[in-house]
Amino acid sequence: MQSTQRDPHRRRVLLFSIDGCRPDALQLADAPTIHALAASGAVAWNARTVMPSCTLPCHTSMLRGVDTPRHGITSNDFHPLVRPVPSLFEHCKAHGLRTAFFLNWEQLRDLAGPGFVDVGCHIAEAIEPGSDEWIASQAIAHREFADADFTFVYLGHTDEVGHRHGWMSQPYLNAIAGADRCIARILDAWQAAGWLENTTVCVVSDHGGHERTHGTDHDDDILIPFILSGAGIKRGVSLPDDIRVFDTCCTLAHLLGLPQDRTWEGRVVQEAMVS
């Protein structure tokens, strides 16, 4: 199997996206794992997403490194880009790296074209309370088989609870706590595999929300957390609030040792880097 032929100590990147997670809610929630990542790494509690502040447009920016006017995805329905922009998945594969993608909202499947994900698992919807836990279990079960340089884990249940019970409601805060437990399980598995020391962990959200909706340019919808921790990241750093969700792609590519694609509009968050 390929995983036995590769350097187990090489740099890895593990990206977690918690759908609809407001930064003020994350700070209030029972989320000790994410709080520990923020304390031991670099964090911007007031980074900003794009408009419209909806899941597919925001994740397209997150993974393709450009703002909405460039990629043209303005709803949760995907259409091929008129002027293609490589996603981080595609960029990794073009440079010989392995990728893994675990998600519980099927519309995100188009973040990576066919052939650009080495190992992936998904279920169609994040409606059921156990869907985030299932995704975490799949990421753990497939970690050795994937042996990925870049792994993206999407946890969508928080957004579902926000729409059902309201942003900042107790069920919503409980859903964030559940996502935190999923992240803890995955990090424990990476630690057991001997990978965590050489892994950079990024925790981010696509958008926030207010009442039982989102999509506007109000701060409740636009502000997102952006956390980097682990290999190559300074400890205890507060990052500037000018970070945008499309800086995620550029920053993670840099951490993986990849060049920047000339079409990307984001920047590398150098303030977080050890060197």
mmCIF file of C-alpha atoms in Angstrom:
data_model
loop_
_atom_site.group_PDB
_atom_site.id
_atom_site.type_symbol
_atom_site.label_atom_id
_atom_site.label_comp_id
_atom_site.label_asym_id
_atom_site.label_seq_id
_atom_site.Cartn_x
_atom_site.Cartn_y
_atom_site.Cartn_z
ATOM 1 C CA MET A 1 0.000 0.000 0.000
ATOM 2 C CA GLN A 2 1.280 3.459 -0.876
ATOM 3 C CA SER A 3 1.173 4.733 2.700
ATOM 4 C CA THR A 4 4.065 2.390 3.628
ATOM 5 C CA GLN A 5 6.290 3.935 0.950
ATOM 6 C CA ARG A 6 6.022 7.564 1.980
ATOM 7 C CA ASP A 7 7.781 9.627 4.627
ATOM 8 C CA PRO A 8 5.536 9.445 7.725
ATOM 9 C CA HIS A 9 7.183 12.607 9.092
ATOM 10 C CA ARG A 10 6.393 14.883 6.158
ATOM 11 C CA ARG A 11 4.252 17.986 6.660
ATOM 12 C CA ARG A 12 0.500 17.396 6.641
ATOM 13 C CA VAL A 13 -2.409 19.821 6.733
ATOM 14 C CA LEU A 14 -5.748 19.010 8.357
ATOM 15 C CA LEU A 15 -8.557 21.474 7.583
ATOM 16 C CA PHE A 16 -11.807 21.497 9.566
ATOM 17 C CA SER A 17 -14.767 23.572 8.409
ATOM 18 C CA ILE A 18 -17.634 23.905 10.905
ATOM 19 C CA ASP A 19 -20.572 25.118 8.855
ATOM 20 C CA GLY A 20 -22.318 28.222 10.176
ATOM 21 C CA CYS A 21 -20.083 28.595 13.230
ATOM 22 C CA ARG A 22 -20.027 32.162 14.505
ATOM 23 C CA PRO A 23 -16.812 33.131 16.308
ATOM 24 C CA ASP A 24 -18.667 34.575 19.296
ATOM 25 C CA ALA A 25 -20.625 31.327 19.576
ATOM 26 C CA LEU A 26 -17.435 29.268 19.378
ATOM 27 C CA GLN A 27 -15.952 31.292 22.231
ATOM 28 C CA LEU A 28 -19.079 30.647 24.342
ATOM 29 C CA ALA A 29 -19.495 26.973 23.509
ATOM 30 C CA ASP A 30 -18.065 24.011 25.391
ATOM 31 C CA ALA A 31 -15.293 23.460 22.862
ATOM 32 C CA PRO A 32 -12.100 22.713 24.799
ATOM 33 C CA THR A 33 -10.236 21.187 21.853
ATOM 34 C CA ILE A 34 -10.747 24.163 19.552
ATOM 35 C CA HIS A 35 -10.061 26.594 22.390
ATOM 36 C CA ALA A 36 -6.787 24.786 23.072
ATOM 37 C CA LEU A 37 -5.842 24.984 19.374
ATOM 38 C CA ALA A 38 -6.521 28.731 19.418
ATOM 39 C CA ALA A 39 -4.512 29.248 22.612
ATOM 40 C CA SER A 40 -1.544 27.226 21.355
ATOM 41 C CA GLY A 41 -1.545 28.660 17.843
ATOM 42 C CA ALA A 42 -2.660 31.713 15.896
ATOM 43 C CA VAL A 43 -6.249 32.944 15.803
ATOM 44 C CA ALA A 44 -8.376 35.639 14.210
ATOM 45 C CA TRP A 45 -11.771 35.792 15.900
ATOM 46 C CA ASN A 46 -13.075 38.312 13.369
ATOM 47 C CA ALA A 47 -11.980 37.018 9.990
ATOM 48 C CA ARG A 48 -14.488 37.589 7.213
ATOM 49 C CA THR A 49 -16.209 35.446 4.649
ATOM 50 C CA VAL A 50 -17.609 36.441 1.237
ATOM 51 C CA MET A 51 -20.987 37.465 -0.110
ATOM 52 C CA PRO A 52 -23.425 35.903 -0.393
ATOM 53 C CA SER A 53 -22.644 34.332 2.970
ATOM 54 C CA CYS A 54 -23.980 30.917 1.975
ATOM 55 C CA THR A 55 -22.325 27.523 2.171
ATOM 56 C CA LEU A 56 -21.311 26.728 -1.406
ATOM 57 C CA PRO A 57 -20.135 30.235 -2.403
ATOM 58 C CA CYS A 58 -18.122 30.524 0.818
ATOM 59 C CA HIS A 59 -16.530 27.097 0.532
ATOM 60 C CA THR A 60 -15.735 27.710 -3.122
ATOM 61 C CA SER A 61 -13.807 30.796 -2.028
ATOM 62 C CA MET A 62 -12.208 28.893 0.862
ATOM 63 C CA LEU A 63 -10.885 26.105 -1.369
ATOM 64 C CA ARG A 64 -10.271 28.050 -4.612
ATOM 65 C CA GLY A 65 -8.604 31.137 -3.164
ATOM 66 C CA VAL A 66 -10.776 33.761 -4.871
ATOM 67 C CA ASP A 67 -13.683 36.040 -4.035
ATOM 68 C CA THR A 68 -17.219 35.433 -5.290
ATOM 69 C CA PRO A 69 -17.030 37.720 -8.375
ATOM 70 C CA ARG A 70 -14.116 35.626 -9.645
ATOM 71 C CA HIS A 71 -15.632 32.162 -9.224
ATOM 72 C CA GLY A 72 -19.222 33.227 -9.924
ATOM 73 C CA ILE A 73 -20.931 30.770 -7.531
ATOM 74 C CA THR A 74 -23.662 32.846 -5.882
ATOM 75 C CA SER A 75 -26.037 30.150 -4.590
ATOM 76 C CA ASN A 76 -25.880 26.611 -3.267
ATOM 77 C CA ASP A 77 -26.248 25.280 -6.812
ATOM 78 C CA PHE A 78 -22.951 24.556 -8.524
ATOM 79 C CA HIS A 79 -22.183 25.471 -12.124
ATOM 80 C CA PRO A 80 -18.855 25.078 -13.920
ATOM 81 C CA LEU A 81 -16.604 28.103 -13.642
ATOM 82 C CA VAL A 82 -16.375 30.124 -16.848
ATOM 83 C CA ARG A 83 -12.720 30.838 -16.076
ATOM 84 C CA PRO A 84 -11.455 27.835 -14.095
ATOM 85 C CA VAL A 85 -9.573 28.365 -10.844
ATOM 86 C CA PRO A 86 -7.801 25.337 -9.343
ATOM 87 C CA SER A 87 -8.993 24.266 -5.931
ATOM 88 C CA LEU A 88 -6.507 23.297 -3.255
ATOM 89 C CA PHE A 89 -7.357 19.656 -4.027
ATOM 90 C CA GLU A 90 -6.416 20.121 -7.672
ATOM 91 C CA HIS A 91 -3.307 22.111 -6.811
ATOM 92 C CA CYS A 92 -2.131 19.379 -4.433
ATOM 93 C CA LYS A 93 -2.634 16.667 -7.036
ATOM 94 C CA ALA A 94 -0.803 18.699 -9.686
ATOM 95 C CA HIS A 95 2.232 18.681 -7.380
ATOM 96 C CA GLY A 96 2.090 15.010 -6.479
ATOM 97 C CA LEU A 97 0.402 15.228 -3.076
ATOM 98 C CA ARG A 98 -2.391 13.001 -1.793
ATOM 99 C CA THR A 99 -5.759 14.361 -0.686
ATOM 100 C CA ALA A 100 -8.738 13.220 1.393
ATOM 101 C CA PHE A 101 -12.230 14.742 1.720
ATOM 102 C CA PHE A 102 -14.913 13.834 4.282
ATOM 103 C CA LEU A 103 -18.238 15.689 4.127
ATOM 104 C CA ASN A 104 -21.887 15.488 5.106
ATOM 105 C CA TRP A 105 -23.386 17.912 2.602
ATOM 106 C CA GLU A 106 -23.317 16.566 -0.936
ATOM 107 C CA GLN A 107 -23.304 19.920 -2.757
ATOM 108 C CA LEU A 108 -19.691 20.410 -1.676
ATOM 109 C CA ARG A 109 -18.553 17.473 -3.816
ATOM 110 C CA ASP A 110 -17.780 19.925 -6.652
ATOM 111 C CA LEU A 111 -15.033 21.598 -4.627
ATOM 112 C CA ALA A 112 -12.798 18.963 -6.205
ATOM 113 C CA GLY A 113 -13.185 17.694 -9.736
ATOM 114 C CA PRO A 114 -13.155 13.979 -10.593
ATOM 115 C CA GLY A 115 -9.815 12.350 -9.918
ATOM 116 C CA PHE A 116 -8.489 14.981 -7.528
ATOM 117 C CA VAL A 117 -9.426 13.248 -4.251
ATOM 118 C CA ASP A 118 -7.577 10.059 -3.353
ATOM 119 C CA VAL A 119 -9.972 9.043 -0.576
ATOM 120 C CA GLY A 120 -13.369 10.559 0.101
ATOM 121 C CA CYS A 121 -16.531 9.693 2.018
ATOM 122 C CA HIS A 122 -19.809 11.577 2.166
ATOM 123 C CA ILE A 123 -23.445 11.431 3.111
ATOM 124 C CA ALA A 124 -25.956 13.677 1.421
ATOM 125 C CA GLU A 125 -27.246 15.746 4.341
ATOM 126 C CA ALA A 126 -26.154 16.903 7.791
ATOM 127 C CA ILE A 127 -29.689 16.867 9.189
ATOM 128 C CA GLU A 128 -29.274 13.936 11.549
ATOM 129 C CA PRO A 129 -27.511 14.652 14.872
ATOM 130 C CA GLY A 130 -25.059 11.798 14.341
ATOM 131 C CA SER A 131 -23.881 12.877 10.896
ATOM 132 C CA ASP A 132 -20.844 14.819 12.144
ATOM 133 C CA GLU A 133 -19.850 11.833 14.279
ATOM 134 C CA TRP A 134 -20.146 9.535 11.256
ATOM 135 C CA ILE A 135 -17.895 11.814 9.224
ATOM 136 C CA ALA A 136 -15.330 11.847 12.032
ATOM 137 C CA SER A 137 -15.453 8.037 12.175
ATOM 138 C CA GLN A 138 -14.848 7.807 8.426
ATOM 139 C CA ALA A 139 -11.886 10.185 8.615
ATOM 140 C CA ILE A 140 -10.394 8.033 11.370
ATOM 141 C CA ALA A 141 -11.163 4.719 9.668
ATOM 142 C CA HIS A 142 -9.638 5.809 6.350
ATOM 143 C CA ARG A 143 -6.639 7.743 7.637
ATOM 144 C CA GLU A 144 -4.024 5.049 6.990
ATOM 145 C CA PHE A 145 -5.498 4.151 3.614
ATOM 146 C CA ALA A 146 -5.670 7.790 2.576
ATOM 147 C CA ASP A 147 -2.229 8.709 3.947
ATOM 148 C CA ALA A 148 -3.083 12.188 2.734
ATOM 149 C CA ASP A 149 -0.933 15.287 2.754
ATOM 150 C CA PHE A 150 -4.086 17.438 2.733
ATOM 151 C CA THR A 151 -7.239 16.278 4.519
ATOM 152 C CA PHE A 152 -10.448 18.320 4.557
ATOM 153 C CA VAL A 153 -13.143 17.442 7.107
ATOM 154 C CA TYR A 154 -16.464 19.252 6.756
ATOM 155 C CA LEU A 155 -18.864 19.179 9.720
ATOM 156 C CA GLY A 156 -22.259 20.487 8.671
ATOM 157 C CA HIS A 157 -24.622 19.773 11.546
ATOM 158 C CA THR A 158 -24.064 23.122 13.286
ATOM 159 C CA ASP A 159 -25.650 24.966 10.359
ATOM 160 C CA GLU A 160 -28.626 22.597 10.336
ATOM 161 C CA VAL A 161 -29.245 23.279 14.024
ATOM 162 C CA GLY A 162 -28.933 27.019 13.459
ATOM 163 C CA HIS A 163 -31.664 26.898 10.834
ATOM 164 C CA ARG A 164 -33.849 24.713 13.028
ATOM 165 C CA HIS A 165 -33.395 26.310 16.445
ATOM 166 C CA GLY A 166 -31.696 29.643 15.787
ATOM 167 C CA TRP A 167 -28.138 30.930 15.887
ATOM 168 C CA MET A 168 -26.889 31.397 19.454
ATOM 169 C CA SER A 169 -29.608 29.088 20.827
ATOM 170 C CA GLN A 170 -28.556 26.399 23.291
ATOM 171 C CA PRO A 171 -29.025 23.594 20.742
ATOM 172 C CA TYR A 172 -26.775 25.532 18.365
ATOM 173 C CA LEU A 173 -24.069 25.905 21.020
ATOM 174 C CA ASN A 174 -24.453 22.205 21.779
ATOM 175 C CA ALA A 175 -23.888 21.422 18.085
ATOM 176 C CA ILE A 176 -20.616 23.371 18.176
ATOM 177 C CA ALA A 177 -19.621 21.333 21.233
ATOM 178 C CA GLY A 178 -20.399 18.200 19.243
ATOM 179 C CA ALA A 179 -18.182 19.367 16.381
ATOM 180 C CA ASP A 180 -15.420 19.996 18.909
ATOM 181 C CA ARG A 181 -15.682 16.414 20.154
ATOM 182 C CA CYS A 182 -15.416 15.180 16.555
ATOM 183 C CA ILE A 183 -12.264 17.223 16.020
ATOM 184 C CA ALA A 184 -10.830 15.864 19.279
ATOM 185 C CA ARG A 185 -11.404 12.272 18.120
ATOM 186 C CA ILE A 186 -9.672 12.911 14.797
ATOM 187 C CA LEU A 187 -6.708 14.639 16.423
ATOM 188 C CA ASP A 188 -6.368 11.734 18.854
ATOM 189 C CA ALA A 189 -6.255 9.356 15.867
ATOM 190 C CA TRP A 190 -3.597 11.496 14.149
ATOM 191 C CA GLN A 191 -1.616 11.455 17.396
ATOM 192 C CA ALA A 192 -1.891 7.662 17.636
ATOM 193 C CA ALA A 193 -0.635 7.357 14.053
ATOM 194 C CA GLY A 194 2.393 9.509 14.890
ATOM 195 C CA TRP A 195 1.311 12.246 12.482
ATOM 196 C CA LEU A 196 0.179 15.095 14.722
ATOM 197 C CA GLU A 197 3.633 16.530 15.465
ATOM 198 C CA ASN A 198 4.091 17.292 11.763
ATOM 199 C CA THR A 199 0.510 18.391 11.083
ATOM 200 C CA THR A 200 -0.812 21.917 10.815
ATOM 201 C CA VAL A 201 -4.431 22.100 11.925
ATOM 202 C CA CYS A 202 -6.748 24.781 10.563
ATOM 203 C CA VAL A 203 -10.233 25.372 11.971
ATOM 204 C CA VAL A 204 -12.453 27.767 10.069
ATOM 205 C CA SER A 205 -16.092 28.373 9.228
ATOM 206 C CA ASP A 206 -17.764 29.316 5.984
ATOM 207 C CA HIS A 207 -20.196 31.870 7.471
ATOM 208 C CA GLY A 208 -22.130 32.757 10.610
ATOM 209 C CA GLY A 209 -25.844 33.368 10.977
ATOM 210 C CA HIS A 210 -28.596 35.267 12.746
ATOM 211 C CA GLU A 211 -32.036 34.239 13.960
ATOM 212 C CA ARG A 212 -32.618 31.161 11.741
ATOM 213 C CA THR A 213 -30.888 32.244 8.553
ATOM 214 C CA HIS A 214 -27.775 33.750 6.956
ATOM 215 C CA GLY A 215 -26.626 35.145 3.616
ATOM 216 C CA THR A 216 -26.453 38.876 4.368
ATOM 217 C CA ASP A 217 -23.493 41.224 4.817
ATOM 218 C CA HIS A 218 -24.301 41.735 8.505
ATOM 219 C CA ASP A 219 -21.435 40.913 10.857
ATOM 220 C CA ASP A 220 -23.434 38.072 12.422
ATOM 221 C CA ASP A 221 -23.332 36.344 9.022
ATOM 222 C CA ILE A 222 -19.937 37.530 7.760
ATOM 223 C CA LEU A 223 -17.570 37.121 10.714
ATOM 224 C CA ILE A 224 -15.862 33.737 11.022
ATOM 225 C CA PRO A 225 -13.128 32.181 13.176
ATOM 226 C CA PHE A 226 -9.773 31.398 11.581
ATOM 227 C CA ILE A 227 -7.436 29.226 13.663
ATOM 228 C CA LEU A 228 -4.039 27.748 12.806
ATOM 229 C CA SER A 229 -2.135 25.497 15.186
ATOM 230 C CA GLY A 230 0.620 22.926 15.116
ATOM 231 C CA ALA A 231 3.559 22.442 12.772
ATOM 232 C CA GLY A 232 5.037 25.687 11.450
ATOM 233 C CA ILE A 233 2.694 27.963 13.439
ATOM 234 C CA LYS A 234 3.632 30.467 16.137
ATOM 235 C CA ARG A 235 2.135 30.000 19.590
ATOM 236 C CA GLY A 236 -0.282 32.447 21.221
ATOM 237 C CA VAL A 237 -0.616 34.847 18.289
ATOM 238 C CA SER A 238 -3.599 37.102 17.647
ATOM 239 C CA LEU A 239 -4.043 37.548 13.898
ATOM 240 C CA PRO A 240 -5.370 40.716 12.229
ATOM 241 C CA ASP A 241 -9.046 40.953 11.389
ATOM 242 C CA ASP A 242 -8.370 41.536 7.682
ATOM 243 C CA ILE A 243 -8.092 37.792 7.017
ATOM 244 C CA ARG A 244 -10.598 36.587 4.414
ATOM 245 C CA VAL A 245 -11.942 33.101 3.929
ATOM 246 C CA PHE A 246 -10.152 32.850 0.563
ATOM 247 C CA ASP A 247 -6.802 33.299 2.334
ATOM 248 C CA THR A 248 -7.306 29.742 3.628
ATOM 249 C CA CYS A 249 -6.391 28.139 0.299
ATOM 250 C CA CYS A 250 -3.247 30.215 -0.157
ATOM 251 C CA THR A 251 -2.060 29.741 3.417
ATOM 252 C CA LEU A 252 -2.529 25.978 3.455
ATOM 253 C CA ALA A 253 -0.805 25.587 0.090
ATOM 254 C CA HIS A 254 2.168 27.501 1.509
ATOM 255 C CA LEU A 255 2.251 25.250 4.575
ATOM 256 C CA LEU A 256 2.325 22.227 2.271
ATOM 257 C CA GLY A 257 5.341 23.669 0.493
ATOM 258 C CA LEU A 258 3.451 24.431 -2.709
ATOM 259 C CA PRO A 259 3.768 27.527 -4.910
ATOM 260 C CA GLN A 260 0.863 29.920 -5.167
ATOM 261 C CA ASP A 261 -1.333 29.604 -8.232
ATOM 262 C CA ARG A 262 -1.316 32.829 -10.241
ATOM 263 C CA THR A 263 -5.140 32.931 -10.356
ATOM 264 C CA TRP A 264 -5.612 32.967 -6.569
ATOM 265 C CA GLU A 265 -6.580 36.294 -5.022
ATOM 266 C CA GLY A 266 -5.948 35.475 -1.364
ATOM 267 C CA ARG A 267 -2.756 35.911 0.610
ATOM 268 C CA VAL A 268 -0.565 33.719 2.773
ATOM 269 C CA VAL A 269 -1.158 34.584 6.436
ATOM 270 C CA GLN A 270 2.540 35.028 7.157
ATOM 271 C CA GLU A 271 1.847 36.534 10.600
ATOM 272 C CA ALA A 272 1.015 33.042 11.821
ATOM 273 C CA MET A 273 4.187 31.370 10.503
ATOM 274 C CA VAL A 274 7.240 30.441 12.527
ATOM 275 C CA SER A 275 9.410 31.472 9.577
#
